[in-house]
Amino acid sequence: MQVRSDVRLAELTTLAVGGPAERLIEVETADELVAAVRDADEAGRPLLLIGGGSNLIAPDEGWPGDVVAVRSRGIVRSGDRLTVQAGEDWDALVAFTVEDRLAGMEALSGIPGSTGATPVQNVGAYGQEVAQTITAVRVLDRHEKVERTLTPAECGFGYRDSRLKREPGRFVVLEVEFALDPGELSRPVGYAELARTLGVEVGERAPLTAVREAVLGLRRGKGMVWDPADPDSRSAGSFFTNPIVPAERAVEGCPSWPAGDGLVKLSAAWLVQHAGFGRGTRDGRVGTSSRHSLALTTSDGATAAELLAFADRIIATAQEKFGVTLEREPTAVRP
């Protein structure tokens, strides 16, 4: 383990906000991760875990304790199953599955961050989500002080949600096990925009490599593939989740999709844009991406306070105009 005291949280997050870390500990194995967490807990030091930093709004005042950067690596294949260390880069894992002819993750190409973070948020895009492939999540349970393996049912997956997210700070993801489909073709394409790009119908399959390339192209076009040279990618991806409301509360003109049990899912991007915060809306050093109204971006010197204040304005305006509450997707942490 490496311990440093000269790092700002802004250097560890894609939104590039956040003050100094009192102690940054970089761990390279699951055993080192467990040891670092237990050391902080036993000493009573505040603990913040960071993977890729792509879903985190770090505090301007910094972190008065241990920041553990998860850098564990490793992918083990056994038949159609993969066991992946928490620190493994997510997009690198997706690329591996496509190259190894394993279907189930291809539509999740280009999402920044680490594998260990994906079950927490139940990451999803273009008609796929990780809950469709996860078979087990090995964690350190900080409450019980034991390592344990959670089944998908115990993870309590929901739309961009899980038990791991609902019980913040309790579970530290050590590794994730996935079950995929061997073959050259993707799982059925479940997103209309992606299907059009591929030239197939929704529900049809396409070559894995074609799906990955199409998704990467769509994401790049929206500034949602991390690139230090692209200011539009200085974001946390989609900043708000698509709200799910009773069908009778659907907003006229807003794209929507059935969500079961009389509910519909509304387009958060449409709501943001029609609340008056279209692409390229700026407020000082923060604003919406010039290519996608759902991504909030920062420029040099921006603070978490500025970003959250701008997000709160969007939430309040959307609530006033449409009676719908937008919820932030990235996590804003406090010391």
Coordinates of C-alpha atoms in Angstrom, one line a residue:
M1 CA 0.0 0.0 0.0
Q2 CA 1.1 3.5 -0.8
V3 CA 0.2 6.4 1.6
R4 CA 0.3 10.0 0.4
S5 CA -0.7 13.3 1.8
D6 CA -0.2 15.6 -1.2
V7 CA -3.3 14.9 -3.3
R8 CA -6.5 16.8 -3.8
L9 CA -9.8 14.9 -4.4
A10 CA -10.2 17.0 -7.6
E11 CA -7.3 15.0 -9.1
L12 CA -9.2 11.7 -8.4
T13 CA -12.6 12.6 -9.9
T14 CA -13.9 13.2 -13.4
L15 CA -15.8 16.3 -12.2
A16 CA -12.5 17.7 -10.9
V17 CA -13.8 19.2 -7.7
G18 CA -12.8 18.5 -4.1
G19 CA -10.2 19.6 -1.6
P20 CA -7.2 17.9 0.0
A21 CA -7.2 14.3 1.2
E22 CA -5.6 14.0 4.6
R23 CA -4.3 10.5 3.8
L24 CA -4.5 8.8 0.4
I25 CA -4.0 5.1 0.5
E26 CA -3.7 3.3 -2.8
V27 CA -4.4 -0.5 -2.6
E28 CA -3.7 -3.0 -5.3
T29 CA -5.3 -6.2 -4.0
A30 CA -8.5 -7.2 -2.2
D31 CA -6.5 -8.1 0.9
E32 CA -4.9 -4.7 1.0
L33 CA -8.3 -3.1 0.6
V34 CA -9.7 -5.0 3.5
A35 CA -6.7 -4.1 5.6
A36 CA -6.9 -0.4 4.8
V37 CA -10.6 -0.3 5.7
R38 CA -10.2 -2.2 8.9
D39 CA -7.3 0.0 9.9
A40 CA -9.3 3.2 9.4
D41 CA -12.3 1.7 11.2
E42 CA -10.3 0.5 14.2
A43 CA -8.6 3.9 14.5
G44 CA -11.8 5.8 14.2
R45 CA -10.7 7.7 11.1
P46 CA -13.3 8.9 8.6
L47 CA -13.1 6.7 5.4
L48 CA -13.8 7.5 1.8
L49 CA -13.5 4.9 -0.9
I50 CA -12.7 6.0 -4.5
G51 CA -12.6 3.8 -7.6
G52 CA -12.6 5.7 -10.9
G53 CA -14.1 8.8 -9.3
S54 CA -16.6 9.1 -12.1
N55 CA -19.8 9.1 -9.9
L56 CA -18.5 11.3 -7.1
I57 CA -18.9 14.9 -6.1
A58 CA -16.1 15.4 -3.6
P59 CA -16.3 18.0 -0.8
D60 CA -14.6 21.3 -1.3
E61 CA -13.2 21.2 2.3
G62 CA -11.4 17.9 1.5
W63 CA -11.5 14.7 3.5
P64 CA -10.2 14.7 7.2
G65 CA -9.2 11.0 7.3
D66 CA -8.4 8.1 5.0
V67 CA -9.2 8.1 1.3
V68 CA -8.7 4.6 -0.1
A69 CA -8.2 4.5 -3.8
V70 CA -9.1 1.0 -5.1
R71 CA -6.6 -0.1 -7.7
S72 CA -7.0 -3.9 -7.5
R73 CA -6.8 -5.7 -10.8
G74 CA -7.7 -9.1 -12.2
I75 CA -10.2 -10.9 -14.4
V76 CA -10.6 -14.7 -14.1
R77 CA -12.8 -16.6 -16.6
S78 CA -14.4 -19.9 -15.8
G79 CA -16.6 -21.0 -18.7
D80 CA -19.2 -18.2 -19.1
R81 CA -18.5 -16.7 -15.7
L82 CA -16.0 -13.9 -14.9
T83 CA -14.7 -13.0 -11.4
V84 CA -13.4 -9.4 -11.5
Q85 CA -11.5 -7.4 -8.9
A86 CA -13.2 -4.2 -7.7
G87 CA -10.5 -1.9 -9.1
E88 CA -10.6 -3.2 -12.6
D89 CA -11.5 -0.5 -15.1
W90 CA -15.1 -1.1 -16.3
D91 CA -14.6 -0.2 -19.9
A92 CA -11.5 -2.4 -20.1
L93 CA -13.6 -5.2 -18.7
V94 CA -16.3 -4.6 -21.4
A95 CA -13.7 -4.7 -24.1
F96 CA -12.4 -8.0 -22.7
T97 CA -15.8 -9.6 -22.9
V98 CA -16.3 -8.5 -26.5
E99 CA -12.9 -9.8 -27.5
D100 CA -13.6 -13.1 -25.6
R101 CA -17.0 -13.4 -27.3
L102 CA -19.1 -13.0 -24.2
A103 CA -22.4 -11.2 -24.5
G104 CA -24.2 -9.2 -21.8
M105 CA -22.1 -6.0 -21.2
E106 CA -21.6 -4.7 -24.7
A107 CA -24.2 -1.9 -24.5
L108 CA -22.4 -0.7 -21.3
S109 CA -19.3 0.3 -23.3
G110 CA -17.6 3.6 -22.6
I111 CA -18.9 4.1 -19.1
P112 CA -16.0 5.4 -16.9
G113 CA -15.2 4.1 -13.5
S114 CA -14.3 0.8 -11.8
T115 CA -16.0 -2.5 -11.7
G116 CA -16.6 -2.5 -8.0
A117 CA -18.8 0.6 -8.3
T118 CA -21.2 -0.9 -10.9
P119 CA -23.3 -3.0 -8.5
V120 CA -23.7 -0.1 -6.1
Q121 CA -25.4 2.1 -8.7
N122 CA -26.7 -0.8 -10.8
V123 CA -25.1 0.9 -13.7
G124 CA -27.1 0.8 -16.9
A125 CA -27.2 2.3 -20.4
Y126 CA -28.7 1.6 -23.9
G127 CA -31.0 -1.1 -22.6
Q128 CA -28.6 -3.1 -20.4
E129 CA -27.8 -2.9 -16.7
V130 CA -25.3 -4.8 -14.7
A131 CA -27.9 -6.5 -12.5
Q132 CA -28.8 -8.6 -15.6
T133 CA -25.4 -10.3 -15.5
I134 CA -24.2 -10.2 -11.8
T135 CA -24.4 -13.5 -10.0
A136 CA -22.5 -12.6 -6.8
V137 CA -20.8 -9.6 -5.1
R138 CA -18.1 -10.3 -2.5
V139 CA -17.9 -7.6 0.1
L140 CA -16.5 -6.6 3.4
D141 CA -19.4 -5.9 5.7
R142 CA -18.2 -3.1 8.0
H143 CA -21.1 -3.5 10.4
E144 CA -20.6 -7.2 10.9
K145 CA -16.8 -6.9 10.4
V146 CA -16.8 -10.0 8.1
E147 CA -16.3 -10.8 4.5
R148 CA -19.4 -12.2 2.8
T149 CA -20.8 -12.9 -0.6
L150 CA -24.1 -11.3 -1.5
T151 CA -26.5 -12.9 -4.0
P152 CA -28.4 -10.7 -6.5
A153 CA -31.5 -10.9 -4.3
E154 CA -29.5 -9.7 -1.3
C155 CA -28.1 -6.9 -3.4
G156 CA -31.7 -5.6 -3.8
F157 CA -31.1 -4.2 -7.3
G158 CA -33.5 -1.5 -8.6
Y159 CA -33.4 1.2 -11.2
R160 CA -29.9 2.8 -10.7
D161 CA -30.2 1.5 -7.2
S162 CA -29.2 -1.3 -4.8
R163 CA -29.0 -2.2 -1.2
L164 CA -25.3 -1.3 -1.3
K165 CA -26.3 2.2 -2.3
R166 CA -29.2 2.4 0.2
E167 CA -26.9 1.4 3.1
P168 CA -24.0 3.8 2.4
G169 CA -20.7 3.0 4.0
R170 CA -21.7 -0.5 5.1
F171 CA -20.4 -2.7 2.2
V172 CA -17.0 -2.5 0.6
V173 CA -17.1 -4.3 -2.8
L174 CA -14.0 -6.6 -3.2
E175 CA -14.9 -8.5 -6.4
V176 CA -17.9 -9.1 -8.6
E177 CA -19.0 -12.3 -10.4
F178 CA -20.8 -12.1 -13.8
A179 CA -22.5 -14.7 -15.9
L180 CA -22.5 -14.0 -19.7
D181 CA -23.6 -15.6 -22.9
P182 CA -20.9 -17.2 -25.1
G183 CA -21.2 -16.3 -28.8
E184 CA -20.5 -13.8 -31.5
L185 CA -23.8 -11.9 -31.1
S186 CA -25.1 -9.5 -28.5
R187 CA -28.0 -10.0 -26.2
P188 CA -31.2 -8.6 -27.8
V189 CA -30.8 -4.9 -28.4
G190 CA -33.2 -3.2 -26.1
Y191 CA -32.8 0.5 -26.9
A192 CA -34.3 2.2 -30.0
E193 CA -31.5 4.7 -30.6
L194 CA -28.9 1.9 -30.5
A195 CA -31.1 -0.3 -32.7
R196 CA -31.4 2.4 -35.4
T197 CA -27.6 3.0 -35.3
L198 CA -27.0 -0.7 -35.9
G199 CA -29.7 -1.0 -38.5
V200 CA -31.7 -3.7 -36.6
E201 CA -35.0 -3.9 -34.9
V202 CA -35.4 -3.6 -31.1
G203 CA -35.2 -7.2 -29.8
E204 CA -32.8 -8.4 -32.5
R205 CA -29.2 -9.3 -32.0
A206 CA -26.1 -7.8 -33.6
P207 CA -22.3 -8.7 -33.7
L208 CA -20.7 -7.8 -30.3
T209 CA -18.0 -5.7 -31.9
A210 CA -20.6 -3.7 -33.8
V211 CA -22.7 -3.0 -30.7
R212 CA -19.6 -1.8 -28.8
E213 CA -18.5 0.4 -31.6
A214 CA -22.0 1.9 -32.0
V215 CA -22.4 2.6 -28.3
L216 CA -18.9 4.2 -28.1
G217 CA -19.9 6.4 -31.1
L218 CA -23.2 7.4 -29.5
R219 CA -21.5 8.2 -26.2
R220 CA -18.7 10.2 -27.8
G221 CA -21.3 12.2 -29.7
K222 CA -22.8 13.2 -26.4
G223 CA -19.4 13.9 -24.7
M224 CA -19.9 10.8 -22.4
V225 CA -16.6 9.0 -23.1
W226 CA -13.9 10.2 -20.7
D227 CA -11.3 12.2 -22.6
P228 CA -9.0 14.7 -20.7
A229 CA -8.9 16.7 -23.9
D230 CA -12.7 17.0 -24.2
P231 CA -14.2 19.5 -21.8
D232 CA -17.7 18.0 -22.3
S233 CA -16.4 14.7 -20.7
R234 CA -15.4 16.5 -17.5
S235 CA -18.6 15.3 -15.9
A236 CA -20.2 12.4 -14.1
G237 CA -22.1 11.3 -17.1
S238 CA -25.9 11.5 -16.7
F239 CA -26.4 13.8 -13.7
F240 CA -30.0 13.0 -13.1
T241 CA -31.9 9.7 -13.3
N242 CA -34.9 9.3 -15.5
P243 CA -37.8 9.8 -13.0
I244 CA -40.4 7.1 -12.7
V245 CA -44.0 8.3 -12.0
P246 CA -47.6 7.1 -12.2
A247 CA -48.8 7.1 -15.8
E248 CA -51.4 9.7 -15.1
R249 CA -48.6 12.1 -14.1
A250 CA -46.7 11.8 -17.4
V251 CA -45.7 15.2 -18.8
E252 CA -47.2 16.2 -22.1
G253 CA -44.6 16.1 -24.8
C254 CA -42.0 14.4 -22.7
P255 CA -40.7 11.0 -24.0
S256 CA -41.7 8.2 -21.7
W257 CA -41.4 4.4 -21.5
P258 CA -43.5 1.8 -19.6
A259 CA -42.0 1.0 -16.2
G260 CA -44.6 -1.6 -15.0
D261 CA -47.3 -1.5 -12.4
G262 CA -49.0 1.6 -14.0
L263 CA -45.7 3.6 -14.0
V264 CA -43.8 5.3 -16.7
K265 CA -40.2 6.4 -17.0
L266 CA -39.7 10.0 -18.1
S267 CA -36.8 11.4 -20.0
A268 CA -34.7 13.4 -17.6
A269 CA -32.8 15.0 -20.5
W270 CA -36.1 16.4 -21.9
L271 CA -37.1 17.7 -18.5
V272 CA -33.8 19.5 -18.0
Q273 CA -33.8 21.0 -21.4
H274 CA -37.5 22.2 -21.2
A275 CA -36.9 23.6 -17.7
G276 CA -34.6 26.1 -19.5
F277 CA -31.2 24.4 -19.1
G278 CA -30.5 23.2 -22.6
R279 CA -27.1 22.2 -23.9
G280 CA -24.4 24.7 -23.2
T281 CA -26.2 26.6 -20.4
R282 CA -23.5 28.0 -18.2
D283 CA -23.4 29.6 -14.7
G284 CA -19.8 30.7 -14.2
R285 CA -17.6 27.6 -14.0
V286 CA -20.4 25.0 -14.1
G287 CA -23.2 24.2 -16.6
T288 CA -24.7 21.7 -18.9
S289 CA -22.6 20.0 -21.6
S290 CA -22.6 21.6 -25.0
R291 CA -23.6 18.2 -26.4
H292 CA -26.0 16.8 -23.8
S293 CA -28.3 18.6 -21.4
L294 CA -28.3 15.7 -19.0
A295 CA -24.5 16.0 -18.3
L296 CA -23.3 18.8 -16.0
T297 CA -19.7 19.8 -16.5
T298 CA -17.1 21.9 -14.7
S299 CA -14.3 24.2 -15.8
D300 CA -11.0 25.0 -14.0
G301 CA -11.5 26.2 -10.5
A302 CA -15.1 25.0 -10.1
T303 CA -16.3 24.0 -6.7
A304 CA -18.6 21.3 -5.5
A305 CA -20.8 24.1 -4.0
E306 CA -21.2 25.8 -7.3
L307 CA -22.1 22.5 -9.1
L308 CA -24.6 21.5 -6.5
A309 CA -26.2 24.9 -6.4
F310 CA -26.6 24.7 -10.2
A311 CA -28.1 21.2 -9.9
D312 CA -30.5 22.4 -7.3
R313 CA -31.7 25.2 -9.6
I314 CA -32.5 22.6 -12.2
I315 CA -34.3 20.4 -9.7
A316 CA -36.4 23.3 -8.4
T317 CA -37.3 24.6 -11.8
A318 CA -38.3 21.2 -13.1
Q319 CA -40.4 20.6 -10.0
E320 CA -42.1 24.0 -10.5
K321 CA -42.8 23.6 -14.2
F322 CA -43.6 19.9 -14.4
G323 CA -44.4 18.7 -10.9
V324 CA -41.6 16.1 -11.3
T325 CA -38.7 15.7 -8.9
L326 CA -35.3 15.0 -10.5
E327 CA -32.8 13.0 -8.5
R328 CA -29.1 13.3 -8.7
E329 CA -27.3 10.2 -9.9
P330 CA -23.7 10.9 -8.7
T331 CA -23.0 10.8 -4.9
A332 CA -22.2 14.0 -3.1
V333 CA -20.1 13.1 0.0
R334 CA -19.6 15.1 3.1
P335 CA -16.8 14.8 5.7

